[in-house]
Coordinates of C-alpha atoms in Angstrom, one line a residue:
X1 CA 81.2 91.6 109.0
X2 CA 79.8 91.9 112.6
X3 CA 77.7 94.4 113.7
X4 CA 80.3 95.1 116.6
X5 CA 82.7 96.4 114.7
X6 CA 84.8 99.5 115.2
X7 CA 84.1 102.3 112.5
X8 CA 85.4 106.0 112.8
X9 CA 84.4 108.4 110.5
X10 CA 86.0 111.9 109.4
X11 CA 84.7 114.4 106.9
X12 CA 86.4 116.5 104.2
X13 CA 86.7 119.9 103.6
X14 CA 86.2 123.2 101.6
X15 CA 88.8 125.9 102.5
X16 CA 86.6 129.0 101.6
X17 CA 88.8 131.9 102.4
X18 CA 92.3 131.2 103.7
X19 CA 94.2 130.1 100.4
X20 CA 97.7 130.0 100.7
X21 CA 97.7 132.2 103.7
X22 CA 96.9 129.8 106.2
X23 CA 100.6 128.4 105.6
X24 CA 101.5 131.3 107.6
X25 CA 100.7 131.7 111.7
X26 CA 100.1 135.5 111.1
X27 CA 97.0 134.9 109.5
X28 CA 93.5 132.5 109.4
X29 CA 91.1 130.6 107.3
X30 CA 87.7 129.7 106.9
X31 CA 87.4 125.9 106.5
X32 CA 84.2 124.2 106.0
X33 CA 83.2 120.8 107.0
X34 CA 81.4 118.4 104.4
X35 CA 78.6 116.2 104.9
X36 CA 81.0 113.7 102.2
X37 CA 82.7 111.5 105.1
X38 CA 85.5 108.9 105.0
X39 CA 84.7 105.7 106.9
X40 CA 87.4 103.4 108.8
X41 CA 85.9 99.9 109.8
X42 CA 87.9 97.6 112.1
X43 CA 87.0 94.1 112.7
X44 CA 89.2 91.1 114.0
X45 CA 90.0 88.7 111.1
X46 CA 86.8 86.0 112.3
X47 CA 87.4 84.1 109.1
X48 CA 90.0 81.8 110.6
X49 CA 92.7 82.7 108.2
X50 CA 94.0 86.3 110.0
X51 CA 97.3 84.8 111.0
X52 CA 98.8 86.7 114.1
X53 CA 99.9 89.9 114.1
X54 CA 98.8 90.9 110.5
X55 CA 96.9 93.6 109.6
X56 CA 94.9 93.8 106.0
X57 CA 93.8 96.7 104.7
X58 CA 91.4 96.7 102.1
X59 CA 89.8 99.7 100.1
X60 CA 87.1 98.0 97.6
X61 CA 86.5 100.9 95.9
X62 CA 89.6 100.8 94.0
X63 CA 91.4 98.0 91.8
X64 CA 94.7 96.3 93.3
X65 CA 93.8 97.9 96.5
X66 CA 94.4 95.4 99.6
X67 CA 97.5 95.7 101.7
X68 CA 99.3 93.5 104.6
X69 CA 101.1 94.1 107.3
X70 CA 102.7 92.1 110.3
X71 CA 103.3 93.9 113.5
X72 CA 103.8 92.6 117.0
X73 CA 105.0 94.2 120.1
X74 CA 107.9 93.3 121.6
X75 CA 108.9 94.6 125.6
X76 CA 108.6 98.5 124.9
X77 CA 109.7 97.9 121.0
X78 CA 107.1 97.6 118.1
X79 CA 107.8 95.2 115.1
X80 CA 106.0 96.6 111.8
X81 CA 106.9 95.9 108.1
X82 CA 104.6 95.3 105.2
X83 CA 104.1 92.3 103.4
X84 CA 102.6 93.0 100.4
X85 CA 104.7 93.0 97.3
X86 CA 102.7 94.2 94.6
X87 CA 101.9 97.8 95.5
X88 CA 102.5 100.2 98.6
X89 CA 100.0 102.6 100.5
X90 CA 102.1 104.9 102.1
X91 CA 99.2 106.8 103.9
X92 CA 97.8 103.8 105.8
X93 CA 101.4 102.2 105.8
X94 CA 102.6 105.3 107.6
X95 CA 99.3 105.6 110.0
X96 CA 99.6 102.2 111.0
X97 CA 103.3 102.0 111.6
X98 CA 103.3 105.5 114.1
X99 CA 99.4 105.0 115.4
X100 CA 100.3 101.9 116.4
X101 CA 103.4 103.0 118.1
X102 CA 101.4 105.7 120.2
X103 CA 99.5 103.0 121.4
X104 CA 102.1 101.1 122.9
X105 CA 102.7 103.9 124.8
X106 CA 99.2 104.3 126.1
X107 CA 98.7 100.1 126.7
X108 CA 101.0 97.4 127.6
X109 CA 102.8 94.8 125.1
X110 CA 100.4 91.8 126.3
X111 CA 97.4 94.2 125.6
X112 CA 98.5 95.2 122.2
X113 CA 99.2 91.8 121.2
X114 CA 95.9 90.4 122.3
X115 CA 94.5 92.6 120.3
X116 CA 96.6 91.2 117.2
X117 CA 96.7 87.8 117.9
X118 CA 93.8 87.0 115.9
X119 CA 94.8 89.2 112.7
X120 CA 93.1 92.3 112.1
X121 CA 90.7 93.4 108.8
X122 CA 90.7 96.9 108.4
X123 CA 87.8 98.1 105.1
X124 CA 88.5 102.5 104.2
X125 CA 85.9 103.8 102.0
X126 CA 85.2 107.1 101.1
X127 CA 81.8 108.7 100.0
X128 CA 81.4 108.8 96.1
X129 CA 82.2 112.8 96.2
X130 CA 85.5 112.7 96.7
X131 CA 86.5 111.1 93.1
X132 CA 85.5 112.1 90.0
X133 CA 82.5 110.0 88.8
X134 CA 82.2 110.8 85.0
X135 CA 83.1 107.6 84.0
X136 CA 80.8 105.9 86.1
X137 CA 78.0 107.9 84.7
X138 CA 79.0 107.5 81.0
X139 CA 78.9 103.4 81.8
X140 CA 75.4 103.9 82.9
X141 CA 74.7 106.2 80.2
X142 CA 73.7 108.9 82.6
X143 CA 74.5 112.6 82.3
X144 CA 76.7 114.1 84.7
X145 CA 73.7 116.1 86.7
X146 CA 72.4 116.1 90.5
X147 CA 70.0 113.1 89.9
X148 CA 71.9 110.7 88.4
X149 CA 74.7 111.4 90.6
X150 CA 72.3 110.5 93.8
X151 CA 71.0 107.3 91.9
X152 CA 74.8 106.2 91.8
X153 CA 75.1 103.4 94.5
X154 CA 77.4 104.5 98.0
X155 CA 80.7 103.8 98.1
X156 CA 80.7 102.9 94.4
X157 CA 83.7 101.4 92.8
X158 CA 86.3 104.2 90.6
X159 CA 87.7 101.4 88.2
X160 CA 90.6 103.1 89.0
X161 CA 93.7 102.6 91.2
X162 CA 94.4 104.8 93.8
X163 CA 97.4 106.5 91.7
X164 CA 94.9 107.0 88.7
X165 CA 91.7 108.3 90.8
X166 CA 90.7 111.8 89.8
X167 CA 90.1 113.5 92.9
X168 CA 87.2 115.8 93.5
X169 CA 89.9 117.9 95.9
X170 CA 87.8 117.5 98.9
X171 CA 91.0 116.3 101.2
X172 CA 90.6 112.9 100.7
X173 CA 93.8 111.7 102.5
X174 CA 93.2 113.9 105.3
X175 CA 90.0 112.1 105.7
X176 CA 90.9 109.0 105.5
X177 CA 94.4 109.4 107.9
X178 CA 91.9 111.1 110.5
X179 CA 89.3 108.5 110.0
X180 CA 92.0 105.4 110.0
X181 CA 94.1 107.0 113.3
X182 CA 90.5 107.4 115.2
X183 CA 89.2 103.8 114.5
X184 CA 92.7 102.5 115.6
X185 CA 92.8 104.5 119.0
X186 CA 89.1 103.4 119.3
X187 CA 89.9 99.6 118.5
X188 CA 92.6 99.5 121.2
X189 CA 90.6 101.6 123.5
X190 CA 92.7 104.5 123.8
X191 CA 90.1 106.4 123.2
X192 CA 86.5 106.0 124.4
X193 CA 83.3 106.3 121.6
X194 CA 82.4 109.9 123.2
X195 CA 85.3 111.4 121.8
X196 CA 85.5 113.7 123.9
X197 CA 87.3 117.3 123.6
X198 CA 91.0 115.8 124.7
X199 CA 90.6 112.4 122.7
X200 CA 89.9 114.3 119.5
X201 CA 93.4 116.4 120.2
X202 CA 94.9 113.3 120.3
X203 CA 93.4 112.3 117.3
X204 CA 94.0 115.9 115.7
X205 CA 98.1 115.5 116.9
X206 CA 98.2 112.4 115.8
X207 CA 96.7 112.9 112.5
X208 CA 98.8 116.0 111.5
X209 CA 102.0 114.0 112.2
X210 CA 101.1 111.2 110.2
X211 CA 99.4 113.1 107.3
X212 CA 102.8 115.3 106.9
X213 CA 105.2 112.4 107.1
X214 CA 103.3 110.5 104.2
X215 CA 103.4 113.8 102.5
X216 CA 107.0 114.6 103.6
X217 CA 106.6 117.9 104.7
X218 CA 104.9 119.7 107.5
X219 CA 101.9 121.5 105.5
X220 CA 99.3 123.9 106.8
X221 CA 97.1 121.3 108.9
X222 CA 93.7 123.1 107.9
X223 CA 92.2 119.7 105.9
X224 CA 93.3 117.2 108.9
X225 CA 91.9 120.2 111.2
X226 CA 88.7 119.9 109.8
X227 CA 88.8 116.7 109.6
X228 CA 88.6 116.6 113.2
X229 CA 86.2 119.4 114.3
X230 CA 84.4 120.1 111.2
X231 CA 84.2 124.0 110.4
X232 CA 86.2 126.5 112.0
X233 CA 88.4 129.2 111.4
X234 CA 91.8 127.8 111.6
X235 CA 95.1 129.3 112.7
X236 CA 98.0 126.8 111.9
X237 CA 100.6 125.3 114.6
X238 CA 104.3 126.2 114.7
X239 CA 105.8 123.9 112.3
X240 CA 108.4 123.4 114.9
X241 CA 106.1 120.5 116.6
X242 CA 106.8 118.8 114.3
X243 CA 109.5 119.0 111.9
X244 CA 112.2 117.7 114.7
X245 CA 109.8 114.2 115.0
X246 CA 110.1 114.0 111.3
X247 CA 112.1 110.5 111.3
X248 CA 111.2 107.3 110.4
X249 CA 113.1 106.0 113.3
X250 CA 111.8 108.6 116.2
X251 CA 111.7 107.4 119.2
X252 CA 108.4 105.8 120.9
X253 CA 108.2 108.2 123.7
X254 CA 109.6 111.2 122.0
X255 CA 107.2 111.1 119.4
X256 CA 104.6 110.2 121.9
X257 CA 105.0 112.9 124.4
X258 CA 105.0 115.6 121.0
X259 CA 101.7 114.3 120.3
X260 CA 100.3 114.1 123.6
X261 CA 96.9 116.4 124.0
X262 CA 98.0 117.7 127.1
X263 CA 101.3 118.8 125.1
X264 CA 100.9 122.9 125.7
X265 CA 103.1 123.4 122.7
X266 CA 100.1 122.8 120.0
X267 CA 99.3 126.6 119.1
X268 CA 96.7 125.9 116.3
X269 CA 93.5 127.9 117.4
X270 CA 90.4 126.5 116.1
X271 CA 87.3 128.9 116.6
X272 CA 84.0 127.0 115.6
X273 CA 82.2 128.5 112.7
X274 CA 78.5 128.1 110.9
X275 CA 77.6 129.1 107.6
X276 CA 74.7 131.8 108.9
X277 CA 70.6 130.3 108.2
X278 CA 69.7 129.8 105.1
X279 CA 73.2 129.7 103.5
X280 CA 73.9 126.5 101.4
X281 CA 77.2 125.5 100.5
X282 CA 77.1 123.8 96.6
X283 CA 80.2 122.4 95.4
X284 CA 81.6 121.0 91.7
X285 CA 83.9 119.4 90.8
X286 CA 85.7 120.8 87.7
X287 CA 87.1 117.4 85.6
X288 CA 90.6 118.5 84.8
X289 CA 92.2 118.5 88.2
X290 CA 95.4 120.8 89.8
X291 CA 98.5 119.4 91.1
X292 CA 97.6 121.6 95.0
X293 CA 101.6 121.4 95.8
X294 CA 103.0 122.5 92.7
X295 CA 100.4 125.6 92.7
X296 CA 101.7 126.3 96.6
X297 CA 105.6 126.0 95.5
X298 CA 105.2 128.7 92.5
X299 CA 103.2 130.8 94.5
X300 CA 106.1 130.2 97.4
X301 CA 108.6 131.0 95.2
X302 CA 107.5 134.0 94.1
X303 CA 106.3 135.6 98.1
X304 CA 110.0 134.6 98.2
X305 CA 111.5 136.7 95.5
X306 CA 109.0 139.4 95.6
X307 CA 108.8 139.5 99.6
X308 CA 107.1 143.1 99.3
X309 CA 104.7 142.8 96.6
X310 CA 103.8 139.6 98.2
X311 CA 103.6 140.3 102.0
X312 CA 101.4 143.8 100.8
X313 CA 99.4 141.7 98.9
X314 CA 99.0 139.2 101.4
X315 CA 98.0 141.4 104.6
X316 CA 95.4 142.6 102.4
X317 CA 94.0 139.5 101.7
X318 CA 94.2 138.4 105.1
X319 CA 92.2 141.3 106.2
X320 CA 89.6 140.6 103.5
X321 CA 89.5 137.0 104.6
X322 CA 88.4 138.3 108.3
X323 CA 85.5 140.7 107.0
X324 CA 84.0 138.1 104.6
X325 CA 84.5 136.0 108.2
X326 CA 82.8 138.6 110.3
X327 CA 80.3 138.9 108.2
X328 CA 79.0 135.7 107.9
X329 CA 79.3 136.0 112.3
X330 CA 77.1 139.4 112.1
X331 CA 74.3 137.3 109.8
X332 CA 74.3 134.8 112.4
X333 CA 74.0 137.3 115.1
X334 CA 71.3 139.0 113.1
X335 CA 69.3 136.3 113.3
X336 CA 69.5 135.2 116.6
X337 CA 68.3 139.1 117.3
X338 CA 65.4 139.4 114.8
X339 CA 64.6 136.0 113.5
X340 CA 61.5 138.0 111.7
X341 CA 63.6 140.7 109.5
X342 CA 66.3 138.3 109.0
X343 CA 64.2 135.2 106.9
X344 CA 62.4 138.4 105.2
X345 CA 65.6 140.0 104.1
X346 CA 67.0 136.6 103.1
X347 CA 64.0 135.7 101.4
X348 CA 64.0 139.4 99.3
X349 CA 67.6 138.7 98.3
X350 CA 67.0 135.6 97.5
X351 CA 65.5 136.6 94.1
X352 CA 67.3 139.1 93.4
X353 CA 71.0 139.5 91.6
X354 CA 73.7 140.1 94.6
X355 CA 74.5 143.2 92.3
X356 CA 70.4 144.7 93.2
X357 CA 70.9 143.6 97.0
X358 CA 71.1 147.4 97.6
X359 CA 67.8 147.8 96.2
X360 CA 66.2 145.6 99.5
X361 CA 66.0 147.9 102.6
X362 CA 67.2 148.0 106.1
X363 CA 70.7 147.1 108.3
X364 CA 70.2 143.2 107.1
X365 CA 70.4 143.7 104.0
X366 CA 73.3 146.5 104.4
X367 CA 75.4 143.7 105.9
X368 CA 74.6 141.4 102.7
X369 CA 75.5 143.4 100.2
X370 CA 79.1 144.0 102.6
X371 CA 79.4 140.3 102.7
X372 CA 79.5 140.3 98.6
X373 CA 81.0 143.1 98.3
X374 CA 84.5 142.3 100.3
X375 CA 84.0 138.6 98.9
X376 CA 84.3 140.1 95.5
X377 CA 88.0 141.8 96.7
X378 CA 89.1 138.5 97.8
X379 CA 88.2 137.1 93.9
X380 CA 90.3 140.5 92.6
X381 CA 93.2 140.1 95.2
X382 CA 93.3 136.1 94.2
X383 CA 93.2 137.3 90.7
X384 CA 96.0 139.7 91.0
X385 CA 98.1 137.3 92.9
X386 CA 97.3 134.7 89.7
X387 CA 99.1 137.2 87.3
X388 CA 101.9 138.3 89.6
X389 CA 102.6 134.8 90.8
X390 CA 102.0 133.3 86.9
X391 CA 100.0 130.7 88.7
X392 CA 96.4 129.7 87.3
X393 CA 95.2 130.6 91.4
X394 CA 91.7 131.9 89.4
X395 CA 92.2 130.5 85.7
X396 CA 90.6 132.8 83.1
X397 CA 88.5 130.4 82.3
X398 CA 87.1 129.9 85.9
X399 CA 86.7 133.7 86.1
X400 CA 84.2 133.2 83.3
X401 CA 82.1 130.4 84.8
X402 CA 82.1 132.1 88.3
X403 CA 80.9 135.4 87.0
X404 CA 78.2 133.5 85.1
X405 CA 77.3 131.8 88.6
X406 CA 77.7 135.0 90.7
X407 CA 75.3 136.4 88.3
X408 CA 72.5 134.4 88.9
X409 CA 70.0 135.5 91.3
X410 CA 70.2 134.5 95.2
X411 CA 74.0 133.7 94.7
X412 CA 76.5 135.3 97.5
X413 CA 79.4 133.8 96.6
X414 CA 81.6 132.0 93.7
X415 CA 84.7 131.3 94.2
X416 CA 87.8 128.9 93.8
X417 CA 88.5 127.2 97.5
X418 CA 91.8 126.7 98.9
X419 CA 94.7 126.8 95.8
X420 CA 92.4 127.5 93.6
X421 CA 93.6 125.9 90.2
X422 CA 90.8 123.2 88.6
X423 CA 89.8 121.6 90.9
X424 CA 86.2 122.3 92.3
X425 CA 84.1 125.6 92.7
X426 CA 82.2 126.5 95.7
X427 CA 78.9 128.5 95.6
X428 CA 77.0 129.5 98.2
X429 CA 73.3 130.1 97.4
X430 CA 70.0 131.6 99.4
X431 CA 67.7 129.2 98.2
X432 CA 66.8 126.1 96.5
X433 CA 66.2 127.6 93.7
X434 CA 69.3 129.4 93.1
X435 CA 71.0 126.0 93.9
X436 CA 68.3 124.5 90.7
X437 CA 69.5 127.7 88.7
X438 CA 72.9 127.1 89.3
X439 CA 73.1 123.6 88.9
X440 CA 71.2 124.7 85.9
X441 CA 74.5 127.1 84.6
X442 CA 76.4 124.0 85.5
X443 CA 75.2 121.7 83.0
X444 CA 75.2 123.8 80.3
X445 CA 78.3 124.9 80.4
X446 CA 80.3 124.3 77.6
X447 CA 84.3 125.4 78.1
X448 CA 85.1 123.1 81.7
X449 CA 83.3 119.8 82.2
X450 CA 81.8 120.9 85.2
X451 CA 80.2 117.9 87.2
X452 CA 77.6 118.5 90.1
X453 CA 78.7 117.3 94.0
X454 CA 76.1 116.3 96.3
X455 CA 78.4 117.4 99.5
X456 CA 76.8 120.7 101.6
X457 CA 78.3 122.1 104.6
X458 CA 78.5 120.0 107.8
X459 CA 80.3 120.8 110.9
X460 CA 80.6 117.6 112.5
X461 CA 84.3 116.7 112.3
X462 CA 85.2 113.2 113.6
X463 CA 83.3 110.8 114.9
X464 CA 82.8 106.9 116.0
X465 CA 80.0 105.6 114.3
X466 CA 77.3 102.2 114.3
X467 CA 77.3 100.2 111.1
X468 CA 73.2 100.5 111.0
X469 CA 73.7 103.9 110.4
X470 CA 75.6 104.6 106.9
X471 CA 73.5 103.5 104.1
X472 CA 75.6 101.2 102.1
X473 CA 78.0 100.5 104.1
X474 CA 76.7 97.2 105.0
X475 CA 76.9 96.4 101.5
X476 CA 80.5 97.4 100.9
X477 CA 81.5 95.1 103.5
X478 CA 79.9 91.9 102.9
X479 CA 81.3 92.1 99.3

């Protein structure tokens, strides 16, 4: 693997307040960037045996897991089918297929071809967070815990396929369709390694188009969103971008000119967010895993036959979301004002129970215990939406292992991100030692088998990177 190859790299995501709402245009969600990252690497085929036009895809951390394709550009008209027999990837099938369409558009046939003449080797790996790595750790005889986690190699392999993988619910296929799209726009130099603010709506467009079709429906957009500028607070597009572009046999330009960044229909609103100083984001993953869709259609189903229960319930919620939101703003602002008071009022809550956060004078402090207070009515609404809905949104037994962790001292917040269900838990903690006191809970907890990730928040989104500067990578490659 050369050191001059293309790599484009796109993080995943925590949806912290925004559940289910941010289907809807009316209403926004807090989405949180993760410093666990997908990586797209793009090298022509230099071993000789890349026979034109084909395209293999490999992902080495899983078993049966390498894919060809033939494609070749022909006058205006792009050739693509896949030529692998034995199992489909209909993520990077569909990304390749449409991404490469969109550059046609952008660069002439001859250009295109060049580019595939010599075969092209494209290696996806995703960091170890975003699957499940019990079994890893019970090979090594290691218990599931912080430390043994980070002594676990990068990039390590699941001994899985991709249709048995336990997800960590991080947004891996968002991750990997925004990481695979940007490396491919960067490889045919559609897109410069800047990335600057109208490449990366490109990239964003593009993404959410291809991300949908695999899934075969136009969905919220937050996870690619992310993907693609980190943490925000996210408003969704009109699904009506999209949803007449939904055919496998769109046209080139159509479809191009829909996902053009200068097209003025995209009405997504992405307003850049920080967790305030001192906030950490901890995340774990909870080994029993929800079905996200089939949560979303009961819940759907029932907004639809309830639409005033629902739509009361909802507007609540939504306004909930935006103090928790402005909250975490005001912190921010507080400490830009009075560095001083703030780390002394962080540092007083810090060992205390949120619950006793009354206890510490002053306005800073006022605004904490606000912050935990309207986070806690987001927890009841979700729960109350759980028992009208009859979906596990906030499973009892979650309810349990959140209190437990909301009772420890320097925690703001527990709660179930994005559909909730089994998935993961997000804290977020004051100090290290509530993350070692939590991590601590974790462990010993005996009812969920609830596993440590080493993910915090990060609010890069996309980004083109150098090989030199992702430990492991290397490694992954020459394998």
């Amino acid at each position: 693997m050369t050191q001059n190859c293309t790599i484009a790299s796109a993080p995943g995501k925590v949806l912290l307040t925004g559940g289910y709402l941010v289907l809807e245009q009316a209403y926004t969600g807090l989405v949180i960037g993760t410093s666990a990252r997908f990586y797209t690497v793009i090298n022509s085929e230099n071993s000789g045996t890349g026979a034109a036009g084909t395209l293999t895809v490999r992902s080495p951390q899983f078993d049966q897991a390498t894919w060809q394709y033939k494609s070749i550009a022909k006058g205006d008209k792009l050739e693509f089918e896949s030529i692998t027999a034995e199992s489909s990837n209909k993520f990077v099938e569909t990304c390749l297929k449409f991404t490469l369409q969109i550059i046609l558009e952008r660069i002439n046939a001859e250009q295109l071809n060049q580019l595939l003449r010599s075969g092209v080797e494209v290696t996806i790996v995703g960091d170890n967070d975003f699957y499940s790595q019990s079994a890893q750790l019970e090979a090594k005889h290691l218990s599931n815990n912080a430390d043994a986690l980070a002594s676990l190699d990068p990039f390590c392999k699941t001994h899985a396929t991709l249709s048995t993988v336990h997800k960590t619910g991080l947004g891996s296929s968002a991750a990997l369709t925004t990481s695979l799209v940007a490396a491919l726009l960067l490889y045919f130099k559609v897109v410069n390694e800047s990335l600057n603010k109208e490449e990366k709506i490109l990239i964003h467009n593009v993404a959410q188009f291809v991300h949908c079709f695999a899934q075969g429906k136009v969905g919220s957009g937050f996870d690619v969103s992310s993907a693609v500028w980190g943490s925000h607070r996210y408003k969704r597009f009109n699904p009506a971008i999209l949803t007449p572009i939904m055919d496998e046999n769109v046209d080139s330009k159509i479809l191009s000119n829909a996902l053009d960044s200068h097209n003025q229909s995209w009405d997504n609103d992405v307003t850049p967010f920080k967790l305030p100083p001192g906030f950490d984001l901890m995340l774990a993953d909870i080994d029993a895993g929800s079905h996200t869709p089939t949560l979303v259609g009961k819940v759907l189903a029932w907004k639809k036959s309830k639409p005033e229960e629902a739509n009361a319930l909802w507007d609540e919620l939504g306004t909930y979301n935006s103090k928790v939101e402005q909250h975490f703003r005001q912190l921010s602002a507080y400490h830009e004002q009075d560095t001083k008071l703030y780390d002394e009022t962080l540092s007083a809550c810090s060992q205390l129970k949120s619950t006793e956060w009354h206890t510490v004078p002053g306005f800073i402090a006022q605004e904490f215990v606000e912050l935990v207070n309207d986070a806690n009515h987001v927890r009841s609404l979700l729960q109350m939406m759980s028992n009208l809905s009859d979906v596990p949104i906030e499973p009892k037994e979650q309810t349990k292992l959140l209190n437990e962790c909301s009772s420890v001292p320097g925690v703001a917040m527990a709660v179930v991100p994005g559909a909730g269900g089994y998935d993961a838990i997000v804290c977020i903690v004051l100090s290290d030692k509530a993350k070692q006191d939590v991590r601590q809970v974790w462990q010993s907890w005996k009812e969920l088998n609830v596993g440590p990730l080493l993910s915090q928040a990060d609010s890069h989104g996309v980004t083109s990177v150098k090989l030199d500067t992702v430990p492991g990578l290397s490694a992954v490659l020459s394998k």
